[in-house]
Coordinates of C-alpha atoms in Angstrom, one line a residue:
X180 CA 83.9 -105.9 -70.4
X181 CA 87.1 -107.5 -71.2
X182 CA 90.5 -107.2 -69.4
X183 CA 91.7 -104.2 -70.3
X184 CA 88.7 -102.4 -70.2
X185 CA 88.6 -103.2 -66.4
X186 CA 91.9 -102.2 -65.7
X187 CA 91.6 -98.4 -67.4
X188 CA 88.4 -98.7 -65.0
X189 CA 90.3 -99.1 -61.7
X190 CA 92.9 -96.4 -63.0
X191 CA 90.7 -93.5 -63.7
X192 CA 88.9 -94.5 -60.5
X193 CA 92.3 -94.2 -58.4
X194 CA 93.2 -91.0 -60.2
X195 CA 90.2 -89.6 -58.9
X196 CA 90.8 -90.7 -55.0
X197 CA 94.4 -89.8 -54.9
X198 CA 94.6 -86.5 -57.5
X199 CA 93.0 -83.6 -55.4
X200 CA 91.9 -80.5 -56.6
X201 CA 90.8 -77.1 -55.5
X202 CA 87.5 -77.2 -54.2
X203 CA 85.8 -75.3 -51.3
X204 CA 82.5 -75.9 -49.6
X205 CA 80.0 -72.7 -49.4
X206 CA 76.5 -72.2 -48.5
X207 CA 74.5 -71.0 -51.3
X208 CA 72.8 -67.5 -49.6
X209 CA 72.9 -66.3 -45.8
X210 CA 70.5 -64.2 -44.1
X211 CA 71.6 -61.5 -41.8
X212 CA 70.4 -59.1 -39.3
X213 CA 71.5 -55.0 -40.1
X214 CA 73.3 -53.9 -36.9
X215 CA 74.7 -57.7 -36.1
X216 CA 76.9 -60.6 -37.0
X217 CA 77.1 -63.1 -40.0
X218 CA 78.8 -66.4 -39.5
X219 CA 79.8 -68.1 -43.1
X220 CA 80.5 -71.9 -42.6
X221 CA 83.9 -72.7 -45.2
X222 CA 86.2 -75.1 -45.7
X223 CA 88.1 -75.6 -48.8
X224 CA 90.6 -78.1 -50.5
X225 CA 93.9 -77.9 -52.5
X226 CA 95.6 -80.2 -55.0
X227 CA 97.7 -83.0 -53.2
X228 CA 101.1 -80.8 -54.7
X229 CA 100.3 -77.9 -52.5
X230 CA 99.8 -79.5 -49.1
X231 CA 103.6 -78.5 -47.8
X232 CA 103.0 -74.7 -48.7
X233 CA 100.0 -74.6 -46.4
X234 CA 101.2 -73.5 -43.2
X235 CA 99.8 -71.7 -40.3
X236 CA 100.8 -68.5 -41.4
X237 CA 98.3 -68.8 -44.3
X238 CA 95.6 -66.2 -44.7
X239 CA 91.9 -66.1 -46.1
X240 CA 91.3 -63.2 -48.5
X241 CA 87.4 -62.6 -49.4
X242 CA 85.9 -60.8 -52.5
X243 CA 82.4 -59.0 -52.9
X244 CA 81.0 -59.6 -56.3
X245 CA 84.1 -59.6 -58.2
X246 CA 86.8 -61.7 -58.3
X247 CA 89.3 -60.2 -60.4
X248 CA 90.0 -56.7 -59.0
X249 CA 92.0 -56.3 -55.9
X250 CA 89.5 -53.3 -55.2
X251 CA 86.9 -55.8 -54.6
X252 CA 88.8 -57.2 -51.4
X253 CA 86.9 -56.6 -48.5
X254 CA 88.8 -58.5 -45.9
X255 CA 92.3 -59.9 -45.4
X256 CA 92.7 -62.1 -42.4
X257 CA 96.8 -61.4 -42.6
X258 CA 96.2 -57.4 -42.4
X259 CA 97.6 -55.9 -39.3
X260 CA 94.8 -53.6 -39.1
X261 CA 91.3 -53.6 -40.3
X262 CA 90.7 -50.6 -42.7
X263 CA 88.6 -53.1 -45.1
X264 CA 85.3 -52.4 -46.1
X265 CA 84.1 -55.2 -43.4
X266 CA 85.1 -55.9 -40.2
X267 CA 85.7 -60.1 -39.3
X268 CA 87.8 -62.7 -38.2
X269 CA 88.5 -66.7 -39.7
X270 CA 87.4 -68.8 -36.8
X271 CA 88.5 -71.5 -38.4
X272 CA 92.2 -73.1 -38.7
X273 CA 93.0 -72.5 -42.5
X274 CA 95.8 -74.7 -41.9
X275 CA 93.0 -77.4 -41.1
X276 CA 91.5 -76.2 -44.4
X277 CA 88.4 -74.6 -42.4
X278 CA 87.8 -71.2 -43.8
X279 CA 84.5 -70.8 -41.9
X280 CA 84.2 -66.0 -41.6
X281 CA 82.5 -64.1 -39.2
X282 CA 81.3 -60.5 -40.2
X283 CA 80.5 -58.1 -37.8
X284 CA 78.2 -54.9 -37.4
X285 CA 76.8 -55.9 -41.0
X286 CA 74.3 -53.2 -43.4
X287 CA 72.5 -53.5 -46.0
X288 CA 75.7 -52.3 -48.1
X289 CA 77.1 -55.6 -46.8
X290 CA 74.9 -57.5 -49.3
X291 CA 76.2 -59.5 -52.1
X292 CA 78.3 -62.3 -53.4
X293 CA 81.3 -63.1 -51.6
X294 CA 84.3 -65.3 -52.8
X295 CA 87.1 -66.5 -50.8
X296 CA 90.6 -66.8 -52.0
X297 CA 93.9 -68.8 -50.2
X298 CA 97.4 -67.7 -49.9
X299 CA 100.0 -69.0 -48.3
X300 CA 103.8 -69.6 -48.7
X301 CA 105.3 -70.8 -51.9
X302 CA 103.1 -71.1 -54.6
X303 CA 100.1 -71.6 -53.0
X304 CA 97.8 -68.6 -54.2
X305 CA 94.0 -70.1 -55.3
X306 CA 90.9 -68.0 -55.6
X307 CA 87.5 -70.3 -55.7
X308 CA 85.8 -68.3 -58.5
X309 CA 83.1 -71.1 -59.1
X310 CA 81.7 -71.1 -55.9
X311 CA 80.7 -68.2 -54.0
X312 CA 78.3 -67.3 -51.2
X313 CA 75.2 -64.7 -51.1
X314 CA 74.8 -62.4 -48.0
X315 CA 71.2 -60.7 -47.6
X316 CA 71.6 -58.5 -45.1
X317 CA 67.7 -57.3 -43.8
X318 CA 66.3 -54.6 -41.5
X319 CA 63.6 -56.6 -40.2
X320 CA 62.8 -59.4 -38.8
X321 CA 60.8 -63.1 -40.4
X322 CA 58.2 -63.6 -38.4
X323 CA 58.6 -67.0 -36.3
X324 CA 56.4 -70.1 -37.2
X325 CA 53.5 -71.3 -34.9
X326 CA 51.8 -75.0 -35.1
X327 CA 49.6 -76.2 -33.3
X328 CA 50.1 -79.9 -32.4
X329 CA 46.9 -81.5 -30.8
X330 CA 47.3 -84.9 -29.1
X331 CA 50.8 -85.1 -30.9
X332 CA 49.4 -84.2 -34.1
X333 CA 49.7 -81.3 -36.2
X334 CA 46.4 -80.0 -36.6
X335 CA 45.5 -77.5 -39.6
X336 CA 42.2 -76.5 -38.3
X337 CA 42.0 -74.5 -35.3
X338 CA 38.5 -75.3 -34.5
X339 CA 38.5 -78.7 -33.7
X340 CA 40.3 -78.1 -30.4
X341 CA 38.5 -80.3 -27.5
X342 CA 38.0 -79.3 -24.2
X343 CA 40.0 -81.3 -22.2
X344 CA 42.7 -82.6 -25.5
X345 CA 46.1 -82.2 -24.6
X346 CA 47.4 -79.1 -26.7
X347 CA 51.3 -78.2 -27.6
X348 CA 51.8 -74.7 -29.6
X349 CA 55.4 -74.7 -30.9
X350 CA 57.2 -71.6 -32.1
X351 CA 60.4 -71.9 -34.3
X352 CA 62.7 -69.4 -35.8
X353 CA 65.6 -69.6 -37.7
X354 CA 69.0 -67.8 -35.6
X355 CA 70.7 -65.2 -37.2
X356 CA 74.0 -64.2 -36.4
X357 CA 74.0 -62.2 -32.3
X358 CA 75.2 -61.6 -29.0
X359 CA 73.6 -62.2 -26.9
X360 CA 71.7 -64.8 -29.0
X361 CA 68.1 -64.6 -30.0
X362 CA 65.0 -65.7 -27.5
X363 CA 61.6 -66.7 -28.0
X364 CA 59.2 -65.5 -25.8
X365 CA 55.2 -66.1 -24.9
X366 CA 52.4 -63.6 -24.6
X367 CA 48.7 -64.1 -24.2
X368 CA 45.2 -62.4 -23.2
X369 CA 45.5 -65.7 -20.5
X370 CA 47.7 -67.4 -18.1
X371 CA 50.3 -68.1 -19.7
X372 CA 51.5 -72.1 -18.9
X373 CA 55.1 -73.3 -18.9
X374 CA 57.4 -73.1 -21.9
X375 CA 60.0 -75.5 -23.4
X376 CA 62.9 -74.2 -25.4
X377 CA 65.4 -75.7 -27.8
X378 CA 68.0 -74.3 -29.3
X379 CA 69.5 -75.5 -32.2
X380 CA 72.3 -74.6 -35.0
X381 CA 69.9 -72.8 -36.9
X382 CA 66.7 -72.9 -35.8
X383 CA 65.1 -71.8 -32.1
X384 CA 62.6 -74.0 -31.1
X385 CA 59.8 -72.7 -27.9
X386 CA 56.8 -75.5 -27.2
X387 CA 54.0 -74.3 -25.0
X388 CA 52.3 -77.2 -23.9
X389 CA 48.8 -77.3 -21.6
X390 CA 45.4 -79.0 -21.5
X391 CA 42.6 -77.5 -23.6
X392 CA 40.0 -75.6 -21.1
X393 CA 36.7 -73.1 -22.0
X394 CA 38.8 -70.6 -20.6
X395 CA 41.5 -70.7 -24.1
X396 CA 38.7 -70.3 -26.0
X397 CA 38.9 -67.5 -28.4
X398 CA 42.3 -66.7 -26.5
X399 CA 45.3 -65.7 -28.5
X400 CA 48.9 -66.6 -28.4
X401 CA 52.0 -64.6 -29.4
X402 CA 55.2 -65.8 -30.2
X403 CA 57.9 -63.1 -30.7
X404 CA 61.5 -63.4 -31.1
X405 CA 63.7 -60.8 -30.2
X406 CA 67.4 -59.7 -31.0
X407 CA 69.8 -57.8 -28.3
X408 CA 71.6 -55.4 -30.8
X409 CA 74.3 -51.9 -30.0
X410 CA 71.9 -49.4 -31.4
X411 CA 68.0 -51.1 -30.7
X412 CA 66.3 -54.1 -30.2
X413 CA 63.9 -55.7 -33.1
X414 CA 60.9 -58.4 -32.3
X415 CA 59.2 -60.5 -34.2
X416 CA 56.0 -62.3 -33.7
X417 CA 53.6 -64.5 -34.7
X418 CA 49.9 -65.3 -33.4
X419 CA 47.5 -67.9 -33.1
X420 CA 43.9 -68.1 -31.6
X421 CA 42.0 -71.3 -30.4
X422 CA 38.8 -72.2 -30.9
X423 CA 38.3 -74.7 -28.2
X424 CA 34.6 -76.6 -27.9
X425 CA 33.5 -77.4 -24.8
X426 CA 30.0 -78.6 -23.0
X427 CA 27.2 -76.0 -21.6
X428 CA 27.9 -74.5 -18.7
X429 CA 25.2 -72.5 -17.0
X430 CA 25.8 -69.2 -14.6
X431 CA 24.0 -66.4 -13.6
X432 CA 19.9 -67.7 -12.8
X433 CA 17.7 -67.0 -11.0
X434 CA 13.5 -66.5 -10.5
X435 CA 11.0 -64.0 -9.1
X436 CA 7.3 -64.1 -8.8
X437 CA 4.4 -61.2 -8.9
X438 CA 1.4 -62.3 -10.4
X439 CA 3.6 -64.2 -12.6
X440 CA 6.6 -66.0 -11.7
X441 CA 9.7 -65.7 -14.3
X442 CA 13.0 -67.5 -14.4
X443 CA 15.9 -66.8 -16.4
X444 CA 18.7 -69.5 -17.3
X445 CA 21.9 -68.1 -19.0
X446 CA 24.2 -70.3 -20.5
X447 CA 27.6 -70.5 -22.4
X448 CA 28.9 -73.1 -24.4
X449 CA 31.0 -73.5 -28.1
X450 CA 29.2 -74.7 -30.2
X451 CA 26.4 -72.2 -28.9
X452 CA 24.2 -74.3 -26.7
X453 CA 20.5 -74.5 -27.0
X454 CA 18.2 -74.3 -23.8
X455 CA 14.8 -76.3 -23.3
X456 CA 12.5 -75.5 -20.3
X457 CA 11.2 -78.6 -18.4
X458 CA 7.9 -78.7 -15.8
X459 CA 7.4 -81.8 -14.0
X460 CA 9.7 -83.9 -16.3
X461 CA 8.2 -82.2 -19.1
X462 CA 9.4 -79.9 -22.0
X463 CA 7.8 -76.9 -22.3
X464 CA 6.6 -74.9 -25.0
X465 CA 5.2 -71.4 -25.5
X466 CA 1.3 -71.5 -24.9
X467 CA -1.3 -69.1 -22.8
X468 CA 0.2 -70.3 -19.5
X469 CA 4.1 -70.2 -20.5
X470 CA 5.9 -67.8 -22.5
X471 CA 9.7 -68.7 -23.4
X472 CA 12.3 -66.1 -25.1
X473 CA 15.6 -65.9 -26.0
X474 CA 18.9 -63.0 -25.6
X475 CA 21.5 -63.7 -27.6
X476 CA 24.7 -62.3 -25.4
X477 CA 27.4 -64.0 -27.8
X478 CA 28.4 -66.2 -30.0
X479 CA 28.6 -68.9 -27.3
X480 CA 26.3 -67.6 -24.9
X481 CA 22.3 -66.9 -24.5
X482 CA 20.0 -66.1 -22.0
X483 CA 16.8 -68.2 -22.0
X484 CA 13.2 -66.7 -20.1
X485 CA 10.4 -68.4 -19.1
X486 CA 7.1 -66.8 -17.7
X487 CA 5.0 -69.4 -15.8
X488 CA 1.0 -68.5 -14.7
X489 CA 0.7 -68.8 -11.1
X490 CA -1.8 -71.4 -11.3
X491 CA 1.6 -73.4 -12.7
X492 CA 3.8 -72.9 -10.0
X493 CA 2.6 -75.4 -7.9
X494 CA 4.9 -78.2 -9.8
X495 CA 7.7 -77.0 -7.8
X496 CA 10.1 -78.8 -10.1
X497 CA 11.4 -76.1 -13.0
X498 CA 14.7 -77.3 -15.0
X499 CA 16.8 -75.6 -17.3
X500 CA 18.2 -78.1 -20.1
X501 CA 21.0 -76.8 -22.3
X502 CA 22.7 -79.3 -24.9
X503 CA 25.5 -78.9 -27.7
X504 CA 27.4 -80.9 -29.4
X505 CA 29.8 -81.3 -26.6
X506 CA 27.5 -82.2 -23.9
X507 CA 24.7 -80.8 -22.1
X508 CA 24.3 -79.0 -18.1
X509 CA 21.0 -78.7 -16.4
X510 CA 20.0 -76.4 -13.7
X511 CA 17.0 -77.0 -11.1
X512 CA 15.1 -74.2 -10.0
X513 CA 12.7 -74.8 -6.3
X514 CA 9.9 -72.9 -7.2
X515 CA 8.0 -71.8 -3.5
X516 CA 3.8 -71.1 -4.3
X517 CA 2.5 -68.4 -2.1
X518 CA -1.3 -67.9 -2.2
X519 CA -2.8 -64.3 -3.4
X520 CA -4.6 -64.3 0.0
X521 CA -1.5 -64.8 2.1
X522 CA 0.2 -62.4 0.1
X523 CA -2.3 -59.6 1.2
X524 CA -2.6 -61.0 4.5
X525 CA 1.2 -60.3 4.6
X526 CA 0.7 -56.9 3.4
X527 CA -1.5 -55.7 5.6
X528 CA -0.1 -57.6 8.8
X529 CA 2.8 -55.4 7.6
X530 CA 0.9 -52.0 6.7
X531 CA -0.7 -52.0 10.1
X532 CA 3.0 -53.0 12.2
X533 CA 3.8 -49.4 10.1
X534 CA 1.1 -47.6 11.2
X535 CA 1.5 -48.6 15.3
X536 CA 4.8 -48.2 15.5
X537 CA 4.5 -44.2 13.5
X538 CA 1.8 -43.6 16.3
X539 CA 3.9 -44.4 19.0
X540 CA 6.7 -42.5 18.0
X541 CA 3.9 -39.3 17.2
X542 CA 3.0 -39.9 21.0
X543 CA 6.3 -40.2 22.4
X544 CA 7.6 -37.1 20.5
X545 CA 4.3 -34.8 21.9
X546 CA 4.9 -36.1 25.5
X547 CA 8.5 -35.3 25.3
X548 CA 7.4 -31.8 23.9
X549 CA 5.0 -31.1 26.9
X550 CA 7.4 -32.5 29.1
X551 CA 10.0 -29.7 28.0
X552 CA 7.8 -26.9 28.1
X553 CA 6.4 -27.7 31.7
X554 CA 9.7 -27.8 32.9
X555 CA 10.4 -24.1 31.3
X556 CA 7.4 -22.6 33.1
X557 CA 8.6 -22.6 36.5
X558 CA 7.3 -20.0 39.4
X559 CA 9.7 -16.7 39.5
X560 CA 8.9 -15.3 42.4
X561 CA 7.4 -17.2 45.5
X562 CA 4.9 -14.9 46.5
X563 CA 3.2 -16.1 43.1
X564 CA 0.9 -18.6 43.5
X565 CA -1.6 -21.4 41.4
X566 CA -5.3 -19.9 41.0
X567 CA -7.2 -20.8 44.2
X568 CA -10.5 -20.3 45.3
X569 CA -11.6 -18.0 48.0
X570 CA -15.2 -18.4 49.8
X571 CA -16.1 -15.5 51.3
X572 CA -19.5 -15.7 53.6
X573 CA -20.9 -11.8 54.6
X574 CA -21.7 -12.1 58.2
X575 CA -23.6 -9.1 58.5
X576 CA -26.0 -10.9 55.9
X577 CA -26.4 -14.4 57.0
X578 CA -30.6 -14.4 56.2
X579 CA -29.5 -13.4 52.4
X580 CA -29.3 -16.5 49.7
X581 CA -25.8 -17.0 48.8
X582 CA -25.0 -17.0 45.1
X583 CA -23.2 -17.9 42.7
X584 CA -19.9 -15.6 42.3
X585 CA -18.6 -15.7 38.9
X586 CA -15.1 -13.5 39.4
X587 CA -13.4 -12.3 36.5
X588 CA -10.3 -11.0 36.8
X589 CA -8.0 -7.7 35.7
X590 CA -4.7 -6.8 35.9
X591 CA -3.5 -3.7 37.5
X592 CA 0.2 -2.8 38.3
X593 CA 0.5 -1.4 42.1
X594 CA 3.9 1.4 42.6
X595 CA 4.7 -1.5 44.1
X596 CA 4.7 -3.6 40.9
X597 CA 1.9 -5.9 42.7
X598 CA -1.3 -7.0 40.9
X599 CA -4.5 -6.5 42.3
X600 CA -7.4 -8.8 41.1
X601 CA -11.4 -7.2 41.1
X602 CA -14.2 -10.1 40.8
X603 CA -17.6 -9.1 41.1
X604 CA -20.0 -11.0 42.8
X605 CA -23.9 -10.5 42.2
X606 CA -26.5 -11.4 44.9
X607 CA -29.1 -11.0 43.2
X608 CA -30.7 -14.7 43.8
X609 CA -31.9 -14.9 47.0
X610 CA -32.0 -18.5 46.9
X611 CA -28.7 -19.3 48.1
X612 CA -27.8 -18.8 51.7
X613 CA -24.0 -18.8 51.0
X614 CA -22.0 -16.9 49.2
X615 CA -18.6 -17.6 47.3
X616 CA -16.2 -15.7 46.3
X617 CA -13.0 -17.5 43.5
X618 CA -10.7 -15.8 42.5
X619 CA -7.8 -16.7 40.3
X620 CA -4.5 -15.6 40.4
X621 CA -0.9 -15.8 40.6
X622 CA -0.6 -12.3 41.9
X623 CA 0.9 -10.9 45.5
X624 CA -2.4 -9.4 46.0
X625 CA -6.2 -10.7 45.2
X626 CA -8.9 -8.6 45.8
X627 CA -13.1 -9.1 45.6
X628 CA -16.1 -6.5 44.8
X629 CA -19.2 -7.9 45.9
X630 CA -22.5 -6.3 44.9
X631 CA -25.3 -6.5 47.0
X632 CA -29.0 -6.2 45.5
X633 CA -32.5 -7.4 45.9
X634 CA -33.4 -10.1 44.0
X635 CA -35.4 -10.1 40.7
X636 CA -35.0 -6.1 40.6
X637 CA -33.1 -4.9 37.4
X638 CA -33.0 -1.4 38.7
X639 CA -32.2 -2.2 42.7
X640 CA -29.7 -0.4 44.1
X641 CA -26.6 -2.3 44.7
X642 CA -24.1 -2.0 47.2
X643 CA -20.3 -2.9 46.6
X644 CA -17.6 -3.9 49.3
X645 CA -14.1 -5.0 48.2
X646 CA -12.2 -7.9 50.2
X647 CA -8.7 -8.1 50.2
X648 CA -7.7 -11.7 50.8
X649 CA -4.7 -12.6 52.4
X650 CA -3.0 -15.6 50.7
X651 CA -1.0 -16.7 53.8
X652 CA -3.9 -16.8 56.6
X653 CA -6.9 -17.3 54.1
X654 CA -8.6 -14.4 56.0
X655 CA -10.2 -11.4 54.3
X656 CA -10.5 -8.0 55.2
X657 CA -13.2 -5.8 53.9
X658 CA -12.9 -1.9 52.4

């Protein structure tokens, strides 16, 4: 390149640095919200000739898809009022050449291609046909983004989250256009740990950060972004479940024992765990004196049984052994051998305890009973007496044999209402020298018929006198 050439270089370079021209500065498509705002970032340029006609009296003019028509101006920032098609306001200082728009309480007929257009005084009129900006107004919400960061690093699979691994789940959003401004918010089936938020120019950033635990497994976390608008509020959200591994751990067990003794281990784990049965050091196996089975409760848990003959349960050692991937756990079961004998010793030690104490409480019950009813029978009258026994000796016959007197009694009601008592008494045995006379009763009055005959004659004539016996003197008195 010679001299010349170099110096027509240097020219058309300078022409370009000091000869402006009209340009402006536009995104190429905005997103907003029906029912909110839309902020359009602007700034423009004009040729060098034009810089003394830009005052601060000079307005911003924007078109909707035509540029050519003054019936496609829908807003004029030098309008006293705002009967436009949109309602806004130029944040920006045109005179600083920043054209940046706000549009307010935006719809869906809001959507299209907007160009801006300059005018100012003197000459200064320029409408930026080549560049123009696309509004997309929606009615619902993107759904925010979710990662999952695991030890500071993304991670695309969700099911190679450690127990114990430090875990960050960040939602981001892009902000739209609102007042109040949009928030990101957590929700979960779990605690819920402590949030981070960043806001930026366009984008909302919430990180939720915590240490992977068996408790997050299978837990799912929601993300949702929400906008404060006039009419209603809208939400987004997006979820994400972990997967978190984690060792065996074994909970509910336990063991009883009839003629067999059985034990049951259950576990949980992720991967699911698998459980082996140890006697004495010693895996076990299903055989004639063992029998192990298996309940599947989930996809991380089981319940593992073993049946042991009782001849076995001497080897008081009984473990459960459960291993995945991520570890293993063992559990130790004290197994206690109680002989058959001892057993039915026990039994009937407590069988005949049963029985004693049921025929005590039979005897106390029937002496309480009698003890009741004697009290009710009490005397009435005191003339009444207990059944005594009279002896009665005839002393006009003293060489007769006494006999035996049986008495019976009868009850007769004097005018009086007093009872008089008969008893007969045979002589007929000679034998006896005495004679006795009982009679029973708890009458006022007793009285006594005695018979006399010989004895041994069925026919003899008998003779009868009746006592009266007086109950206070013991004396009778013969009739």
């Amino acid at each position: 390149m010679n001299t010349a050439e170099k110096i027509i270089s240097v020219c058309f370079l300078l022409q370009g640095v000091c000869c402006r021209d009209f340009s402006i500065s536009l995104p190429e498509k905005i997103q907003a919200l029906s029912g909110s705002c839309v902020i359009i970032k602007c700034r423009f340029d004009i040729k060098e000739s034009y810089d003394k006609d830009l005052t601060e009296r000079a307005a911003g003019v924007w078109y909707k898809d035509r540029h050519d028509k003054s019936s496609s101006i829908v807003f004029n920032s030098s309008a006293s009022t705002q009967n436009f098609f949109i309602k806004g306001n130029i944040t920006g200082q045109l005179i600083d050449k920043d054209c940046t728009t706000v549009f307010y309480d935006v719809t869906s007929n809001h959507s299209g291609q907007y160009f801006f257009r300059i005018e100012s005084e003197g000459e200064l009129r320029w409408t930026y046909k080549e560049n123009s900006v696309s509004v997309d107004v929606i009615e619902t919400l993107e759904n925010p983004r979710v990662v999952l960061y695991v030890d500071g690093q993304e991670l695309q699979d969700q099911q190679k989250v450690f127990e114990g691994r430090s875990v960050s789940l960040r939602c981001s959003a892009k902000t739209l256009c609102s007042s109040p401004p949009a928030t990101l918010t957590w929700s979960s089936t779990a605690r819920i740990p402590h949030s981070e938020s960043i806001n930026l120019k366009e984008l909302i950033i919430s990180d939720l950060n915590f240490t992977a635990a068996q408790r997050h497994h299978r837990v799912t976390f929601t993300c949702s972004i929400s906008y404060q608008l006039q009419d209603n509020n809208k939400t987004a959200n997006s979820s994400i479940t972990l997967h978190v591994q984690y060792a065996p751990q074994i909970s509910n067990s336990s063991c009883s024992s009839t003629d067999v003794t059985v034990c049951f281990c259950e576990v949980d784990g992720n991967p699911s765990p698998e459980v082996e049965w140890h006697l004495s050091g010693c895996p076990v196996s299903n055989s004639s004196n063992t029998l192990i089975s298996e309940e599947r409760l989930s996809n991380t848990s089981l319940r593992s049984f073993i049946s042991l003959h009782q001849s076995l349960t001497h080897t008081n050692t009984l473990l459960c052994v459960s291993k995945n991937t991520r570890g293993a756990s063992t559990l130790q079961f004290h197994l206690v051998f109680v002989p058959q004998k001892e057993i039915y010793i026990l039994i009937g030690a407590a069988a005949g305890a049963l029985v004693i104490v049921l025929l005590w409480a039979v005897t106390y019950a029937y002496t309480c009973v009698r003890r009741k009813n004697n009290e009710k029978i009490q005397p009435t009258n005191q003339e009444e007496g207990a059944n005594e026994s009279v002896e009665n000796t005839d002393e006009e016959n003293q060489d007769d044999s006494a006999n035996n007197v049986i008495i019976s009694s009868a009850g007769a009601t004097t005018a009086n209402q007093k009872s008089i008592i008969y008893s007969s008494i045979d002589f007929s045995n000679s034998e006896s020298r005495s004679q006795q006379v009982v009679s029973v009763s708890c009458l006022l009055a007793d009285y006594a018929v005695v018979q006399h005959g010989s004895g041994g004659a069925a026919e003899a004539e008998f003779s009868e006198r009746v006592f009266k016996i007086d109950r206070s003197t013991g004396e009778s008195e013969s009739r």
